PDB file of N, CA and C in Angstrom:
ATOM      1  N   MET E   1     164.104-159.816 -47.027  1.00 58.00           N
ATOM      2  CA  MET E   1     162.864-160.221 -47.685  1.00 58.00           C
ATOM      3  C   MET E   1     161.993-159.460 -47.087  1.00 58.00           C
ATOM      4  N   CYS E   2     161.269-159.000 -47.787  1.00 70.00           N
ATOM      5  CA  CYS E   2     160.367-157.688 -47.879  1.00 70.00           C
ATOM      6  C   CYS E   2     158.912-158.321 -47.664  1.00 70.00           C
ATOM      7  N   LEU E   3     158.400-157.505 -46.784  1.00 81.00           N
ATOM      8  CA  LEU E   3     156.640-157.947 -46.173  1.00 81.00           C
ATOM      9  C   LEU E   3     155.543-156.711 -46.909  1.00 81.00           C
ATOM     10  N   GLY E   4     154.857-157.258 -47.547  1.00 90.00           N
ATOM     11  CA  GLY E   4     153.839-156.227 -48.398  1.00 90.00           C
ATOM     12  C   GLY E   4     152.352-156.229 -47.857  1.00 90.00           C
ATOM     13  N   ILE E   5     152.082-155.851 -47.379  1.00 94.00           N
ATOM     14  CA  ILE E   5     150.690-155.326 -46.965  1.00 94.00           C
ATOM     15  C   ILE E   5     149.680-154.870 -47.685  1.00 94.00           C
ATOM     16  N   PRO E   6     148.606-155.933 -47.644  1.00 97.00           N
ATOM     17  CA  PRO E   6     147.363-155.332 -49.437  1.00 97.00           C
ATOM     18  C   PRO E   6     146.589-154.651 -48.983  1.00 97.00           C
ATOM     19  N   GLY E   7     146.684-153.487 -49.449  1.00 97.00           N
ATOM     20  CA  GLY E   7     145.953-152.717 -49.565  1.00 97.00           C
ATOM     21  C   GLY E   7     144.914-151.590 -50.217  1.00 97.00           C
ATOM     22  N   GLN E   8     143.905-150.854 -50.386  1.00 98.00           N
ATOM     23  CA  GLN E   8     143.067-150.216 -51.135  1.00 98.00           C
ATOM     24  C   GLN E   8     142.817-148.971 -51.650  1.00 98.00           C
ATOM     25  N   ILE E   9     143.210-148.933 -52.999  1.00 98.00           N
ATOM     26  CA  ILE E   9     143.179-147.060 -52.949  1.00 98.00           C
ATOM     27  C   ILE E   9     142.120-146.588 -53.138  1.00 98.00           C
ATOM     28  N   ILE E  10     141.725-145.535 -52.579  1.00 98.00           N
ATOM     29  CA  ILE E  10     140.361-145.147 -51.967  1.00 98.00           C
ATOM     30  C   ILE E  10     140.331-143.347 -53.032  1.00 98.00           C
ATOM     31  N   GLU E  11     141.465-142.933 -52.604  1.00 98.00           N
ATOM     32  CA  GLU E  11     141.384-141.683 -53.247  1.00 98.00           C
ATOM     33  C   GLU E  11     142.720-141.253 -53.709  1.00 98.00           C
ATOM     34  N   ILE E  12     142.832-140.475 -54.958  1.00 98.00           N
ATOM     35  CA  ILE E  12     144.317-139.887 -55.322  1.00 98.00           C
ATOM     36  C   ILE E  12     144.340-138.559 -54.638  1.00 98.00           C
ATOM     37  N   THR E  13     145.025-139.150 -53.762  1.00 98.00           N
ATOM     38  CA  THR E  13     145.236-136.914 -52.706  1.00 98.00           C
ATOM     39  C   THR E  13     146.664-136.267 -54.049  1.00 98.00           C
ATOM     40  N   ASN E  14     147.390-136.886 -55.062  1.00 98.00           N
ATOM     41  CA  ASN E  14     148.154-135.741 -55.322  1.00 98.00           C
ATOM     42  C   ASN E  14     148.484-136.633 -56.689  1.00 98.00           C
ATOM     43  N   ILE E  15     147.828-136.100 -57.799  1.00 96.00           N
ATOM     44  CA  ILE E  15     147.997-136.992 -58.863  1.00 96.00           C
ATOM     45  C   ILE E  15     149.400-136.518 -59.465  1.00 96.00           C
ATOM     46  N   ASN E  16     150.186-135.475 -59.269  1.00 96.00           N
ATOM     47  CA  ASN E  16     151.627-134.988 -59.355  1.00 96.00           C
ATOM     48  C   ASN E  16     152.940-135.773 -59.070  1.00 96.00           C
ATOM     49  N   HIS E  17     152.766-135.638 -57.799  1.00 97.00           N
ATOM     50  CA  HIS E  17     153.383-136.752 -56.589  1.00 97.00           C
ATOM     51  C   HIS E  17     153.044-138.043 -57.222  1.00 97.00           C
ATOM     52  N   LYS E  18     152.181-138.131 -57.611  1.00 97.00           N
ATOM     53  CA  LYS E  18     151.540-139.946 -57.693  1.00 97.00           C
ATOM     54  C   LYS E  18     151.315-140.294 -56.143  1.00 97.00           C
ATOM     55  N   LEU E  19     150.274-139.672 -55.784  1.00 98.00           N
ATOM     56  CA  LEU E  19     150.107-139.806 -53.585  1.00 98.00           C
ATOM     57  C   LEU E  19     148.826-140.539 -53.961  1.00 98.00           C
ATOM     58  N   ALA E  20     148.863-141.223 -52.852  1.00 98.00           N
ATOM     59  CA  ALA E  20     146.895-142.181 -53.093  1.00 98.00           C
ATOM     60  C   ALA E  20     146.229-142.547 -51.385  1.00 98.00           C
ATOM     61  N   LEU E  21     145.379-142.073 -51.273  1.00 98.00           N
ATOM     62  CA  LEU E  21     145.081-142.811 -49.775  1.00 98.00           C
ATOM     63  C   LEU E  21     144.940-144.348 -50.582  1.00 98.00           C
ATOM     64  N   VAL E  22     145.331-145.350 -48.814  1.00 98.00           N
ATOM     65  CA  VAL E  22     144.712-146.514 -48.970  1.00 98.00           C
ATOM     66  C   VAL E  22     144.554-146.893 -47.822  1.00 98.00           C
ATOM     67  N   ASN E  23     143.153-148.145 -48.188  1.00 97.00           N
ATOM     68  CA  ASN E  23     143.021-148.706 -46.479  1.00 97.00           C
ATOM     69  C   ASN E  23     143.483-149.543 -46.659  1.00 97.00           C
ATOM     70  N   ILE E  24     144.436-149.919 -45.490  1.00 93.00           N
ATOM     71  CA  ILE E  24     144.923-151.170 -45.147  1.00 93.00           C
ATOM     72  C   ILE E  24     144.911-151.446 -43.248  1.00 93.00           C
ATOM     73  N   GLY E  25     143.299-152.688 -43.814  1.00 87.00           N
ATOM     74  CA  GLY E  25     142.678-153.271 -42.418  1.00 87.00           C
ATOM     75  C   GLY E  25     142.079-151.767 -42.090  1.00 87.00           C
ATOM     76  N   GLY E  26     141.694-150.965 -42.387  1.00 93.00           N
ATOM     77  CA  GLY E  26     140.869-150.049 -41.755  1.00 93.00           C
ATOM     78  C   GLY E  26     141.620-148.633 -41.007  1.00 93.00           C
ATOM     79  N   VAL E  27     143.013-148.738 -41.802  1.00 95.00           N
ATOM     80  CA  VAL E  27     143.644-147.390 -40.922  1.00 95.00           C
ATOM     81  C   VAL E  27     143.834-147.098 -42.727  1.00 95.00           C
ATOM     82  N   LYS E  28     144.065-146.162 -42.916  1.00 98.00           N
ATOM     83  CA  LYS E  28     144.292-145.242 -44.216  1.00 98.00           C
ATOM     84  C   LYS E  28     145.517-144.172 -43.578  1.00 98.00           C
ATOM     85  N   ARG E  29     146.532-144.444 -44.998  1.00 96.00           N
ATOM     86  CA  ARG E  29     147.459-144.160 -44.686  1.00 96.00           C
ATOM     87  C   ARG E  29     147.773-143.268 -46.618  1.00 96.00           C
ATOM     88  N   GLU E  30     148.586-142.612 -46.623  1.00 98.00           N
ATOM     89  CA  GLU E  30     148.935-142.200 -47.713  1.00 98.00           C
ATOM     90  C   GLU E  30     149.959-142.759 -47.977  1.00 98.00           C
ATOM     91  N   VAL E  31     150.356-143.402 -49.627  1.00 98.00           N
ATOM     92  CA  VAL E  31     150.897-143.832 -50.219  1.00 98.00           C
ATOM     93  C   VAL E  31     151.414-143.394 -51.545  1.00 98.00           C
ATOM     94  N   ASN E  32     153.055-143.459 -51.900  1.00 98.00           N
ATOM     95  CA  ASN E  32     153.147-143.279 -53.480  1.00 98.00           C
ATOM     96  C   ASN E  32     152.961-144.518 -53.996  1.00 98.00           C
ATOM     97  N   ILE E  33     152.139-144.410 -55.523  1.00 98.00           N
ATOM     98  CA  ILE E  33     151.859-145.208 -56.541  1.00 98.00           C
ATOM     99  C   ILE E  33     152.521-145.212 -57.659  1.00 98.00           C
ATOM    100  N   ALA E  34     153.876-144.856 -58.208  1.00 97.00           N
ATOM    101  CA  ALA E  34     154.462-143.888 -58.772  1.00 97.00           C
ATOM    102  C   ALA E  34     155.173-146.149 -59.555  1.00 97.00           C
ATOM    103  N   CYS E  35     155.048-147.087 -58.587  1.00 97.00           N
ATOM    104  CA  CYS E  35     155.748-147.927 -59.694  1.00 97.00           C
ATOM    105  C   CYS E  35     154.367-148.854 -59.781  1.00 97.00           C
ATOM    106  N   ILE E  36     153.055-148.651 -59.891  1.00 97.00           N
ATOM    107  CA  ILE E  36     152.126-149.250 -60.807  1.00 97.00           C
ATOM    108  C   ILE E  36     151.496-147.978 -61.273  1.00 97.00           C
ATOM    109  N   VAL E  37     151.919-146.927 -61.679  1.00 97.00           N
ATOM    110  CA  VAL E  37     151.014-146.210 -62.557  1.00 97.00           C
ATOM    111  C   VAL E  37     151.433-146.190 -63.882  1.00 97.00           C
ATOM    112  N   ASP E  38     151.124-146.266 -65.510  1.00 95.00           N
ATOM    113  CA  ASP E  38     151.418-146.091 -66.512  1.00 95.00           C
ATOM    114  C   ASP E  38     151.003-145.311 -67.375  1.00 95.00           C
ATOM    115  N   GLU E  39     150.848-145.437 -68.744  1.00 94.00           N
ATOM    116  CA  GLU E  39     150.438-145.017 -70.038  1.00 94.00           C
ATOM    117  C   GLU E  39     148.604-145.669 -69.624  1.00 94.00           C
ATOM    118  N   GLN E  40     149.137-147.115 -69.515  1.00 95.00           N
ATOM    119  CA  GLN E  40     147.992-147.711 -69.808  1.00 95.00           C
ATOM    120  C   GLN E  40     146.747-147.808 -68.971  1.00 95.00           C
ATOM    121  N   HIS E  41     147.486-147.561 -67.817  1.00 96.00           N
ATOM    122  CA  HIS E  41     146.912-147.006 -65.999  1.00 96.00           C
ATOM    123  C   HIS E  41     147.666-146.051 -65.611  1.00 96.00           C
ATOM    124  N   PRO E  42     146.890-144.793 -65.549  1.00 96.00           N
ATOM    125  CA  PRO E  42     147.023-143.815 -64.819  1.00 96.00           C
ATOM    126  C   PRO E  42     146.614-143.805 -63.238  1.00 96.00           C
ATOM    127  N   PRO E  43     147.052-142.674 -62.779  1.00 96.00           N
ATOM    128  CA  PRO E  43     146.306-142.548 -61.642  1.00 96.00           C
ATOM    129  C   PRO E  43     145.076-142.813 -61.043  1.00 96.00           C
ATOM    130  N   GLU E  44     144.504-141.681 -62.191  1.00 95.00           N
ATOM    131  CA  GLU E  44     142.553-141.936 -61.851  1.00 95.00           C
ATOM    132  C   GLU E  44     142.326-143.165 -62.025  1.00 95.00           C
ATOM    133  N   ALA E  45     143.181-144.294 -62.605  1.00 96.00           N
ATOM    134  CA  ALA E  45     142.356-145.339 -63.005  1.00 96.00           C
ATOM    135  C   ALA E  45     142.716-146.831 -61.913  1.00 96.00           C
ATOM    136  N   CYS E  46     143.519-145.676 -60.528  1.00 97.00           N
ATOM    137  CA  CYS E  46     143.687-146.718 -59.485  1.00 97.00           C
ATOM    138  C   CYS E  46     142.736-147.367 -58.272  1.00 97.00           C
ATOM    139  N   ILE E  47     142.221-145.977 -58.858  1.00 98.00           N
ATOM    140  CA  ILE E  47     140.993-146.023 -57.152  1.00 98.00           C
ATOM    141  C   ILE E  47     140.014-146.859 -57.670  1.00 98.00           C
ATOM    142  N   GLY E  48     140.130-148.052 -56.165  1.00 98.00           N
ATOM    143  CA  GLY E  48     139.725-149.220 -55.915  1.00 98.00           C
ATOM    144  C   GLY E  48     140.618-150.573 -56.290  1.00 98.00           C
ATOM    145  N   ASP E  49     141.261-150.061 -56.709  1.00 98.00           N
ATOM    146  CA  ASP E  49     143.113-150.918 -56.893  1.00 98.00           C
ATOM    147  C   ASP E  49     143.205-151.916 -55.755  1.00 98.00           C
ATOM    148  N   TRP E  50     143.637-153.147 -55.442  1.00 98.00           N
ATOM    149  CA  TRP E  50     144.296-153.711 -54.035  1.00 98.00           C
ATOM    150  C   TRP E  50     145.681-153.605 -55.289  1.00 98.00           C
ATOM    151  N   VAL E  51     146.520-153.002 -53.756  1.00 98.00           N
ATOM    152  CA  VAL E  51     147.637-152.900 -54.045  1.00 98.00           C
ATOM    153  C   VAL E  51     148.672-153.635 -52.571  1.00 98.00           C
ATOM    154  N   LEU E  52     149.620-154.338 -52.994  1.00 96.00           N
ATOM    155  CA  LEU E  52     150.939-154.242 -52.081  1.00 96.00           C
ATOM    156  C   LEU E  52     151.533-153.247 -51.303  1.00 96.00           C
ATOM    157  N   VAL E  53     151.280-152.582 -50.385  1.00 97.00           N
ATOM    158  CA  VAL E  53     152.326-151.737 -50.090  1.00 97.00           C
ATOM    159  C   VAL E  53     153.503-152.208 -49.194  1.00 97.00           C
ATOM    160  N   HIS E  54     154.415-151.072 -49.267  1.00 96.00           N
ATOM    161  CA  HIS E  54     155.815-151.705 -48.532  1.00 96.00           C
ATOM    162  C   HIS E  54     156.892-150.445 -48.365  1.00 96.00           C
ATOM    163  N   VAL E  55     156.671-149.887 -47.012  1.00 95.00           N
ATOM    164  CA  VAL E  55     157.814-148.323 -46.490  1.00 95.00           C
ATOM    165  C   VAL E  55     156.944-147.504 -47.389  1.00 95.00           C
ATOM    166  N   GLY E  56     155.639-147.519 -47.301  1.00 96.00           N
ATOM    167  CA  GLY E  56     154.527-146.292 -48.352  1.00 96.00           C
ATOM    168  C   GLY E  56     155.204-146.352 -49.935  1.00 96.00           C
ATOM    169  N   PHE E  57     155.115-147.201 -50.043  1.00 97.00           N
ATOM    170  CA  PHE E  57     154.616-147.284 -51.726  1.00 97.00           C
ATOM    171  C   PHE E  57     154.291-148.748 -52.359  1.00 97.00           C
ATOM    172  N   ALA E  58     153.469-148.114 -53.246  1.00 97.00           N
ATOM    173  CA  ALA E  58     152.636-149.256 -53.664  1.00 97.00           C
ATOM    174  C   ALA E  58     153.365-150.116 -54.795  1.00 97.00           C
ATOM    175  N   MET E  59     153.803-151.078 -54.142  1.00 96.00           N
ATOM    176  CA  MET E  59     154.735-152.089 -55.428  1.00 96.00           C
ATOM    177  C   MET E  59     154.274-152.454 -56.074  1.00 96.00           C
ATOM    178  N   ASN E  60     152.838-153.388 -56.299  1.00 94.00           N
ATOM    179  CA  ASN E  60     151.983-154.301 -57.435  1.00 94.00           C
ATOM    180  C   ASN E  60     150.893-154.268 -56.826  1.00 94.00           C
ATOM    181  N   ARG E  61     150.384-154.074 -58.544  1.00 96.00           N
ATOM    182  CA  ARG E  61     148.554-154.326 -57.897  1.00 96.00           C
ATOM    183  C   ARG E  61     148.430-156.060 -58.042  1.00 96.00           C
ATOM    184  N   ILE E  62     147.455-156.747 -57.243  1.00 96.00           N
ATOM    185  CA  ILE E  62     146.929-157.902 -56.976  1.00 96.00           C
ATOM    186  C   ILE E  62     145.648-157.624 -56.700  1.00 96.00           C
ATOM    187  N   ASN E  63     145.345-159.017 -56.990  1.00 96.00           N
ATOM    188  CA  ASN E  63     143.609-158.509 -57.246  1.00 96.00           C
ATOM    189  C   ASN E  63     143.364-158.985 -55.555  1.00 96.00           C
ATOM    190  N   GLU E  64     141.764-159.266 -56.009  1.00 96.00           N
ATOM    191  CA  GLU E  64     141.441-158.767 -54.762  1.00 96.00           C
ATOM    192  C   GLU E  64     141.092-160.656 -53.488  1.00 96.00           C
ATOM    193  N   GLN E  65     141.298-161.007 -54.522  1.00 96.00           N
ATOM    194  CA  GLN E  65     141.112-162.646 -53.535  1.00 96.00           C
ATOM    195  C   GLN E  65     142.544-162.532 -53.291  1.00 96.00           C
ATOM    196  N   GLU E  66     143.795-162.220 -54.410  1.00 94.00           N
ATOM    197  CA  GLU E  66     144.906-162.287 -52.697  1.00 94.00           C
ATOM    198  C   GLU E  66     145.223-161.672 -52.216  1.00 94.00           C
ATOM    199  N   ALA E  67     143.954-160.550 -51.893  1.00 94.00           N
ATOM    200  CA  ALA E  67     144.239-159.635 -51.184  1.00 94.00           C
ATOM    201  C   ALA E  67     143.600-160.436 -49.726  1.00 94.00           C
ATOM    202  N   ALA E  68     142.448-161.026 -49.953  1.00 94.00           N
ATOM    203  CA  ALA E  68     141.611-161.396 -48.957  1.00 94.00           C
ATOM    204  C   ALA E  68     142.553-162.575 -48.179  1.00 94.00           C
ATOM    205  N   GLU E  69     143.027-162.916 -49.441  1.00 94.00           N
ATOM    206  CA  GLU E  69     143.567-164.355 -48.594  1.00 94.00           C
ATOM    207  C   GLU E  69     144.853-164.265 -48.102  1.00 94.00           C
ATOM    208  N   THR E  70     145.708-163.145 -47.669  1.00 90.00           N
ATOM    209  CA  THR E  70     147.226-162.537 -47.310  1.00 90.00           C
ATOM    210  C   THR E  70     146.473-162.202 -46.182  1.00 90.00           C
ATOM    211  N   LEU E  71     144.867-161.335 -46.110  1.00 90.00           N
ATOM    212  CA  LEU E  71     144.845-160.279 -45.125  1.00 90.00           C
ATOM    213  C   LEU E  71     144.203-161.332 -44.208  1.00 90.00           C
ATOM    214  N   GLN E  72     143.786-162.900 -44.627  1.00 92.00           N
ATOM    215  CA  GLN E  72     143.188-163.907 -43.299  1.00 92.00           C
ATOM    216  C   GLN E  72     143.969-164.170 -43.201  1.00 92.00           C
ATOM    217  N   LEU E  73     145.118-164.202 -43.727  1.00 91.00           N
ATOM    218  CA  LEU E  73     146.898-165.288 -43.042  1.00 91.00           C
ATOM    219  C   LEU E  73     147.351-164.234 -41.644  1.00 91.00           C
ATOM    220  N   PHE E  74     147.487-162.821 -42.186  1.00 86.00           N
ATOM    221  CA  PHE E  74     147.457-161.752 -41.532  1.00 86.00           C
ATOM    222  C   PHE E  74     147.131-162.398 -39.820  1.00 86.00           C
ATOM    223  N   GLN E  75     145.457-162.324 -39.961  1.00 89.00           N
ATOM    224  CA  GLN E  75     144.574-162.261 -39.037  1.00 89.00           C
ATOM    225  C   GLN E  75     144.817-163.714 -38.332  1.00 89.00           C
ATOM    226  N   GLU E  76     145.278-165.091 -38.576  1.00 91.00           N
ATOM    227  CA  GLU E  76     145.449-165.869 -38.626  1.00 91.00           C
ATOM    228  C   GLU E  76     147.085-165.904 -37.309  1.00 91.00           C
ATOM    229  N   LEU E  77     147.707-165.544 -38.309  1.00 89.00           N
ATOM    230  CA  LEU E  77     149.168-165.049 -37.790  1.00 89.00           C
ATOM    231  C   LEU E  77     149.182-164.302 -35.913  1.00 89.00           C
ATOM    232  N   ALA E  78     148.078-163.215 -35.799  1.00 87.00           N
ATOM    233  CA  ALA E  78     147.975-162.398 -35.686  1.00 87.00           C
ATOM    234  C   ALA E  78     147.303-163.479 -33.899  1.00 87.00           C
ATOM    235  N   ALA E  79     146.071-163.606 -34.092  1.00 88.00           N
ATOM    236  CA  ALA E  79     145.628-165.370 -33.279  1.00 88.00           C
ATOM    237  C   ALA E  79     146.602-165.764 -32.737  1.00 88.00           C
ATOM    238  N   ALA E  80     147.748-166.371 -33.448  1.00 88.00           N
ATOM    239  CA  ALA E  80     148.254-167.347 -32.792  1.00 88.00           C
ATOM    240  C   ALA E  80     149.045-166.534 -32.004  1.00 88.00           C
ATOM    241  N   GLN E  81     149.524-165.285 -32.639  1.00 86.00           N
ATOM    242  CA  GLN E  81     150.576-164.233 -31.788  1.00 86.00           C
ATOM    243  C   GLN E  81     150.284-164.487 -30.347  1.00 86.00           C
ATOM    244  N   ALA E  82     148.559-163.632 -30.324  1.00 84.00           N
ATOM    245  CA  ALA E  82     147.758-163.501 -29.154  1.00 84.00           C
ATOM    246  C   ALA E  82     147.792-164.805 -28.076  1.00 84.00           C
ATOM    247  N   GLY E  83     147.840-166.120 -28.221  1.00 80.00           N
ATOM    248  CA  GLY E  83     147.819-167.498 -28.081  1.00 80.00           C
ATOM    249  C   GLY E  83     149.088-167.388 -27.532  1.00 80.00           C
ATOM    250  N   ILE E  84     150.153-167.082 -28.311  1.00 79.00           N
ATOM    251  CA  ILE E  84     151.853-167.828 -27.720  1.00 79.00           C
ATOM    252  C   ILE E  84     151.389-166.691 -26.256  1.00 79.00           C
ATOM    253  N   SER E  85     151.588-165.172 -26.781  1.00 72.00           N
ATOM    254  CA  SER E  85     151.694-164.079 -25.835  1.00 72.00           C
ATOM    255  C   SER E  85     150.796-164.751 -24.149  1.00 72.00           C
ATOM    256  N   THR E  86     149.591-164.857 -24.887  1.00 73.00           N
ATOM    257  CA  THR E  86     148.708-165.402 -23.379  1.00 73.00           C
ATOM    258  C   THR E  86     149.123-166.498 -22.215  1.00 73.00           C
ATOM    259  N   LYS E  87     150.062-167.581 -22.874  1.00 67.00           N
ATOM    260  CA  LYS E  87     150.498-168.496 -22.442  1.00 67.00           C
ATOM    261  C   LYS E  87     151.900-168.530 -22.183  1.00 67.00           C
ATOM    262  N   ARG E  88     152.668-167.100 -22.342  1.00 69.00           N
ATOM    263  CA  ARG E  88     153.763-166.905 -21.777  1.00 69.00           C
ATOM    264  C   ARG E  88     153.355-166.200 -20.171  1.00 69.00           C
ATOM    265  N   THR E  89     152.703-165.062 -20.473  1.00 70.00           N
ATOM    266  CA  THR E  89     151.816-164.521 -19.397  1.00 70.00           C
ATOM    267  C   THR E  89     151.623-165.966 -18.430  1.00 70.00           C
ATOM    268  N   ALA E  90     150.929-166.549 -18.719  1.00 65.00           N
ATOM    269  CA  ALA E  90     150.394-167.340 -17.359  1.00 65.00           C
ATOM    270  C   ALA E  90     151.800-168.156 -16.992  1.00 65.00           C
ATOM    271  N   GLU E  91     152.329-168.541 -17.808  1.00 67.00           N
ATOM    272  CA  GLU E  91     153.451-169.621 -17.556  1.00 67.00           C
ATOM    273  C   GLU E  91     154.607-168.170 -16.702  1.00 67.00           C
ATOM    274  N   GLY E  92     154.343-167.115 -16.908  1.00 68.00           N
ATOM    275  CA  GLY E  92     155.395-166.271 -16.194  1.00 68.00           C
ATOM    276  C   GLY E  92     154.623-165.856 -14.595  1.00 68.00           C
ATOM    277  N   THR E  93     153.565-165.661 -14.551  1.00 67.00           N
ATOM    278  CA  THR E  93     152.556-165.660 -14.070  1.00 67.00           C
ATOM    279  C   THR E  93     153.104-166.870 -12.637  1.00 67.00           C
ATOM    280  N   GLU E  94     153.146-167.668 -12.813  1.00 70.00           N
ATOM    281  CA  GLU E  94     153.263-169.176 -12.521  1.00 70.00           C
ATOM    282  C   GLU E  94     154.611-169.224 -11.236  1.00 70.00           C
ATOM    283  N   ARG E  95     155.051-169.117 -12.110  1.00 68.00           N
ATOM    284  CA  ARG E  95     156.797-168.886 -11.732  1.00 68.00           C
ATOM    285  C   ARG E  95     156.652-167.493 -11.091  1.00 68.00           C
ATOM    286  N   ARG E  96     156.260-166.702 -10.846  1.00 66.00           N
ATOM    287  CA  ARG E  96     156.538-165.120  -9.516  1.00 66.00           C
ATOM    288  C   ARG E  96     155.747-166.132  -8.494  1.00 66.00           C
ATOM    289  N   LYS E  97     154.014-167.277  -9.112  1.00 65.00           N
ATOM    290  CA  LYS E  97     153.742-167.057  -7.927  1.00 65.00           C
ATOM    291  C   LYS E  97     154.728-168.089  -7.170  1.00 65.00           C
ATOM    292  N   LYS E  98     155.709-169.298  -7.723  1.00 67.00           N
ATOM    293  CA  LYS E  98     156.102-170.078  -7.143  1.00 67.00           C
ATOM    294  C   LYS E  98     157.375-169.433  -6.785  1.00 67.00           C
ATOM    295  N   TYR E  99     157.412-168.415  -6.918  1.00 64.00           N
ATOM    296  CA  TYR E  99     159.141-167.835  -6.285  1.00 64.00           C
ATOM    297  C   TYR E  99     158.606-166.717  -4.881  1.00 64.00           C
ATOM    298  N   LEU E 100     157.791-166.494  -5.479  1.00 65.00           N
ATOM    299  CA  LEU E 100     157.639-165.787  -4.325  1.00 65.00           C
ATOM    300  C   LEU E 100     156.860-166.206  -3.117  1.00 65.00           C
ATOM    301  N   THR E 101     156.492-167.404  -3.248  1.00 68.00           N
ATOM    302  CA  THR E 101     155.932-168.026  -2.312  1.00 68.00           C
ATOM    303  C   THR E 101     156.868-169.416  -1.704  1.00 68.00           C
ATOM    304  N   GLN E 102     157.775-169.253  -2.456  1.00 68.00           N
ATOM    305  CA  GLN E 102     159.130-170.199  -1.564  1.00 68.00           C
ATOM    306  C   GLN E 102     159.435-169.793  -0.193  1.00 68.00           C
ATOM    307  N   PRO E 103     159.918-170.912   0.413  1.00 69.00           N
ATOM    308  CA  PRO E 103     160.509-170.010   1.872  1.00 69.00           C
ATOM    309  C   PRO E 103     161.827-169.521   1.608  1.00 69.00           C
ATOM    310  N   TYR E 104     162.148-169.018   3.090  1.00 62.00           N
ATOM    311  CA  TYR E 104     163.529-168.403   2.261  1.00 62.00           C
ATOM    312  C   TYR E 104     164.841-169.081   2.831  1.00 62.00           C
TER     313      TYR E 104
END
């Protein structure tokens, strides 16, 4: 299974190697756009496109709504994971307190 992260192409950095700068959640990464360019959609036309990025490659173009929905889901997953981590930390703290206060 692959996980593609939505990002927006903001600059073509090397037209010959088909490299572009992509903004992924505020982090800018250089990615290869060879999979999404052709004669009808050359590298220069990619600026502003939303793409799914996987291991440094823009795998395909997506629309802005799909990108927004996917990013929202990632934010919800991150919040849920943070809640789980906080709960586990609290439970671990309580176990340590109980252990440390038991008589030998």
